[in-house]
PDB file of C-alpha atoms in Angstrom:
ATOM      1  CA  MET X   1      56.183  36.951  78.336  1.00 52.00           C
ATOM      2  CA  HIS X   2      56.257  33.227  79.059  1.00 52.00           C
ATOM      3  CA  LEU X   3      56.885  31.251  82.194  1.00 53.00           C
ATOM      4  CA  ARG X   4      58.718  28.048  81.279  1.00 61.00           C
ATOM      5  CA  ALA X   5      58.663  24.826  83.272  1.00 62.00           C
ATOM      6  CA  ASP X   6      60.467  21.568  82.581  1.00 80.00           C
ATOM      7  CA  VAL X   7      58.439  18.514  81.511  1.00 88.00           C
ATOM      8  CA  THR X   8      58.075  17.099  85.033  1.00 90.00           C
ATOM      9  CA  LEU X   9      56.925  20.404  86.510  1.00 90.00           C
ATOM     10  CA  HIS X  10      54.597  20.967  83.554  1.00 88.00           C
ATOM     11  CA  THR X  11      53.040  17.521  84.044  1.00 92.00           C
ATOM     12  CA  ALA X  12      52.570  18.117  87.778  1.00 95.00           C
ATOM     13  CA  ALA X  13      51.090  21.560  87.091  1.00 94.00           C
ATOM     14  CA  LEU X  14      48.695  20.073  84.539  1.00 94.00           C
ATOM     15  CA  PHE X  15      47.512  17.497  87.076  1.00 96.00           C
ATOM     16  CA  VAL X  16      47.005  20.189  89.738  1.00 97.00           C
ATOM     17  CA  HIS X  17      45.224  22.347  87.146  1.00 96.00           C
ATOM     18  CA  LEU X  18      42.784  19.595  86.195  1.00 96.00           C
ATOM     19  CA  ALA X  19      42.225  18.556  89.830  1.00 98.00           C
ATOM     20  CA  SER X  20      41.566  22.196  90.744  1.00 97.00           C
ATOM     21  CA  LEU X  21      39.096  22.482  87.883  1.00 96.00           C
ATOM     22  CA  VAL X  22      37.221  19.420  89.121  1.00 97.00           C
ATOM     23  CA  LEU X  23      37.227  20.749  92.691  1.00 98.00           C
ATOM     24  CA  GLY X  24      36.203  24.340  91.952  1.00 97.00           C
ATOM     25  CA  PHE X  25      33.863  23.922  89.019  1.00 97.00           C
ATOM     26  CA  GLY X  26      32.347  20.779  90.534  1.00 97.00           C
ATOM     27  CA  ALA X  27      31.439  22.747  93.654  1.00 97.00           C
ATOM     28  CA  VAL X  28      29.980  25.553  91.526  1.00 97.00           C
ATOM     29  CA  LEU X  29      27.858  23.082  89.575  1.00 97.00           C
ATOM     30  CA  SER X  30      26.607  21.555  92.849  1.00 97.00           C
ATOM     31  CA  ILE X  31      25.673  24.988  94.212  1.00 96.00           C
ATOM     32  CA  ASP X  32      23.828  25.902  91.024  1.00 95.00           C
ATOM     33  CA  TYR X  33      22.074  22.525  90.908  1.00 96.00           C
ATOM     34  CA  TYR X  34      20.794  22.992  94.451  1.00 95.00           C
ATOM     35  CA  GLY X  35      19.654  26.486  93.524  1.00 93.00           C
ATOM     36  CA  ALA X  36      17.663  24.979  90.660  1.00 94.00           C
ATOM     37  CA  LEU X  37      16.136  22.439  93.062  1.00 96.00           C
ATOM     38  CA  TRP X  38      14.972  25.319  95.250  1.00 92.00           C
ATOM     39  CA  LEU X  39      13.542  27.237  92.293  1.00 90.00           C
ATOM     40  CA  THR X  40      11.557  24.156  91.252  1.00 94.00           C
ATOM     41  CA  GLY X  41      10.240  23.643  94.796  1.00 92.00           C
ATOM     42  CA  ARG X  42      12.138  20.412  95.429  1.00 97.00           C
ATOM     43  CA  LYS X  43      14.263  21.905  98.258  1.00 95.00           C
ATOM     44  CA  THR X  44      13.641  24.645 100.777  1.00 93.00           C
ATOM     45  CA  LEU X  45      15.819  27.726 100.841  1.00 93.00           C
ATOM     46  CA  ARG X  46      17.190  26.657 104.234  1.00 93.00           C
ATOM     47  CA  GLU X  47      18.172  23.232 102.847  1.00 95.00           C
ATOM     48  CA  VAL X  48      19.941  24.875  99.924  1.00 95.00           C
ATOM     49  CA  LEU X  49      21.787  27.369 102.113  1.00 95.00           C
ATOM     50  CA  ASP X  50      22.857  24.665 104.563  1.00 95.00           C
ATOM     51  CA  PHE X  51      24.083  22.416 101.748  1.00 96.00           C
ATOM     52  CA  THR X  52      25.914  25.117  99.802  1.00 95.00           C
ATOM     53  CA  ALA X  53      27.583  26.987 102.688  1.00 95.00           C
ATOM     54  CA  PRO X  54      30.526  24.568 103.008  1.00 97.00           C
ATOM     55  CA  LEU X  55      30.995  24.485  99.221  1.00 97.00           C
ATOM     56  CA  HIS X  56      32.390  28.020  99.096  1.00 96.00           C
ATOM     57  CA  MET X  57      35.769  26.764 100.346  1.00 97.00           C
ATOM     58  CA  PRO X  58      36.220  24.183  97.533  1.00 98.00           C
ATOM     59  CA  VAL X  59      35.223  26.827  94.975  1.00 97.00           C
ATOM     60  CA  TRP X  60      37.907  29.218  96.235  1.00 97.00           C
ATOM     61  CA  ALA X  61      40.477  26.422  96.665  1.00 98.00           C
ATOM     62  CA  GLY X  62      39.829  25.256  93.111  1.00 97.00           C
ATOM     63  CA  LEU X  63      40.100  28.762  91.714  1.00 96.00           C
ATOM     64  CA  GLY X  64      43.319  29.367  93.650  1.00 96.00           C
ATOM     65  CA  GLY X  65      44.756  26.064  92.432  1.00 97.00           C
ATOM     66  CA  LEU X  66      43.870  26.967  88.847  1.00 95.00           C
ATOM     67  CA  LEU X  67      45.614  30.338  89.145  1.00 94.00           C
ATOM     68  CA  PHE X  68      48.739  28.867  90.748  1.00 95.00           C
ATOM     69  CA  SER X  69      49.104  25.865  88.453  1.00 95.00           C
ATOM     70  CA  GLY X  70      48.179  27.848  85.346  1.00 92.00           C
ATOM     71  CA  ALA X  71      51.317  29.937  85.754  1.00 89.00           C
ATOM     72  CA  PHE X  72      53.382  26.796  85.046  1.00 90.00           C
ATOM     73  CA  LEU X  73      51.470  25.764  81.909  1.00 88.00           C
ATOM     74  CA  HIS X  74      53.239  28.118  79.492  1.00 84.00           C
ATOM     75  CA  PRO X  75      50.562  30.813  79.311  1.00 88.00           C
ATOM     76  CA  ASP X  76      51.012  33.066  76.294  1.00 88.00           C
ATOM     77  CA  LEU X  77      50.172  36.463  77.730  1.00 90.00           C
ATOM     78  CA  THR X  78      50.332  38.018  74.255  1.00 92.00           C
ATOM     79  CA  SER X  79      47.466  35.823  73.031  1.00 93.00           C
ATOM     80  CA  PRO X  80      44.062  37.530  72.903  1.00 95.00           C
ATOM     81  CA  LEU X  81      42.397  34.268  73.997  1.00 94.00           C
ATOM     82  CA  THR X  82      44.617  34.047  77.057  1.00 93.00           C
ATOM     83  CA  CYS X  83      43.793  37.670  77.925  1.00 95.00           C
ATOM     84  CA  VAL X  84      40.070  36.899  77.609  1.00 97.00           C
ATOM     85  CA  LYS X  85      40.528  33.853  79.854  1.00 95.00           C
ATOM     86  CA  LEU X  86      42.321  35.953  82.466  1.00 94.00           C
ATOM     87  CA  GLY X  87      39.470  38.447  82.259  1.00 96.00           C
ATOM     88  CA  LEU X  88      36.980  35.640  82.827  1.00 97.00           C
ATOM     89  CA  VAL X  89      38.968  34.514  85.871  1.00 95.00           C
ATOM     90  CA  LEU X  90      38.786  38.068  87.227  1.00 96.00           C
ATOM     91  CA  VAL X  91      35.017  38.073  86.614  1.00 97.00           C
ATOM     92  CA  LEU X  92      34.785  34.705  88.426  1.00 95.00           C
ATOM     93  CA  SER X  93      36.648  36.087  91.411  1.00 95.00           C
ATOM     94  CA  LEU X  94      34.541  39.229  91.691  1.00 97.00           C
ATOM     95  CA  ASN X  95      31.350  37.248  91.132  1.00 97.00           C
ATOM     96  CA  GLY X  96      32.432  34.833  93.865  1.00 95.00           C
ATOM     97  CA  VAL X  97      32.806  37.663  96.364  1.00 96.00           C
ATOM     98  CA  GLN X  98      29.361  38.906  95.360  1.00 96.00           C
ATOM     99  CA  ALA X  99      27.931  35.349  95.613  1.00 96.00           C
ATOM    100  CA  SER X 100      29.237  35.033  99.170  1.00 95.00           C
ATOM    101  CA  ALA X 101      27.512  38.294 100.098  1.00 96.00           C
ATOM    102  CA  LEU X 102      24.301  37.075  98.439  1.00 96.00           C
ATOM    103  CA  HIS X 103      24.493  33.827 100.418  1.00 95.00           C
ATOM    104  CA  ARG X 104      24.742  35.832 103.657  1.00 94.00           C
ATOM    105  CA  ARG X 105      21.759  38.013 102.657  1.00 94.00           C
ATOM    106  CA  LEU X 106      19.628  34.961 101.866  1.00 94.00           C
ATOM    107  CA  ALA X 107      20.672  33.256 105.111  1.00 92.00           C
ATOM    108  CA  ALA X 108      19.592  36.350 107.051  1.00 92.00           C
ATOM    109  CA  LEU X 109      16.027  36.108 105.733  1.00 89.00           C
ATOM    110  CA  ASP X 110      13.592  34.928 108.375  1.00 74.00           C
ATOM    111  CA  ARG X 111      11.825  32.219 106.346  1.00 77.00           C
ATOM    112  CA  GLY X 112       9.688  34.828 104.621  1.00 79.00           C
ATOM    113  CA  PRO X 113       9.360  35.264 100.887  1.00 88.00           C
ATOM    114  CA  VAL X 114      12.571  36.055  99.040  1.00 92.00           C
ATOM    115  CA  PRO X 115      12.497  39.589  97.642  1.00 93.00           C
ATOM    116  CA  ARG X 116      12.401  39.782  93.858  1.00 94.00           C
ATOM    117  CA  SER X 117      15.647  41.775  93.852  1.00 95.00           C
ATOM    118  CA  LEU X 118      17.484  38.875  95.527  1.00 94.00           C
ATOM    119  CA  LEU X 119      15.964  36.378  93.091  1.00 93.00           C
ATOM    120  CA  ILE X 120      17.216  38.472  90.166  1.00 95.00           C
ATOM    121  CA  ARG X 121      20.607  38.900  91.813  1.00 95.00           C
ATOM    122  CA  GLY X 122      20.837  35.136  92.298  1.00 93.00           C
ATOM    123  CA  ALA X 123      19.905  34.426  88.678  1.00 94.00           C
ATOM    124  CA  VAL X 124      22.469  36.939  87.408  1.00 96.00           C
ATOM    125  CA  THR X 125      25.122  35.554  89.768  1.00 96.00           C
ATOM    126  CA  ALA X 126      24.557  31.970  88.600  1.00 95.00           C
ATOM    127  CA  SER X 127      24.470  33.015  84.936  1.00 96.00           C
ATOM    128  CA  VAL X 128      27.678  35.026  85.171  1.00 97.00           C
ATOM    129  CA  SER X 129      29.329  32.148  87.012  1.00 96.00           C
ATOM    130  CA  GLN X 130      28.352  29.554  84.406  1.00 97.00           C
ATOM    131  CA  ILE X 131      29.326  31.750  81.454  1.00 97.00           C
ATOM    132  CA  ALA X 132      32.697  32.617  82.981  1.00 97.00           C
ATOM    133  CA  TRP X 133      33.559  29.054  84.071  1.00 97.00           C
ATOM    134  CA  TRP X 134      32.524  27.465  80.769  1.00 97.00           C
ATOM    135  CA  GLY X 135      34.223  30.255  78.819  1.00 97.00           C
ATOM    136  CA  ALA X 136      37.490  29.777  80.701  1.00 95.00           C
ATOM    137  CA  VAL X 137      37.283  25.992  80.246  1.00 95.00           C
ATOM    138  CA  ALA X 138      36.662  26.374  76.500  1.00 96.00           C
ATOM    139  CA  ILE X 139      39.567  28.789  76.094  1.00 95.00           C
ATOM    140  CA  GLY X 140      41.805  26.500  78.149  1.00 91.00           C
ATOM    141  CA  PHE X 141      40.879  23.640  75.849  1.00 92.00           C
ATOM    142  CA  LEU X 142      41.553  25.705  72.729  1.00 91.00           C
ATOM    143  CA  ASN X 143      44.881  26.953  74.090  1.00 87.00           C
ATOM    144  CA  SER X 144      45.962  23.404  74.998  1.00 82.00           C
ATOM    145  CA  ARG X 145      45.733  22.379  71.362  1.00 79.00           C
ATOM    146  CA  HIS X 146      48.557  24.745  70.341  1.00 65.00           C
TER     147      HIS X 146
END
């Protein structure tokens, strides 16, 4: 099954796809960078939460833009790589919902120590996010060469 678009629509979809990647993945990288600053003691948890709270919208907007525009980029749904990429996008979406819940749990802490379970959950969340985003980007690159 293929969705075909003419050259003009394909070019516009490619631009939206790349802009959405910059928006969504850029926000994710900023969130993870601030998390690393907190883990190294260079930012407080409150500073990190205040900085990252508004970044959830660009992450979701970028992911939505990638999904929408990707439909116009001739995805080969019979390709195993494309199926893996779609699986990674599903993982990203579910992980994003979980990350939002984690953000709320951390924000609810009353400046006390962060429980070990939340630290582990945060590390797993960030790791899953990075693996899924970079995996989807790599597969997108490989698929664009065909």
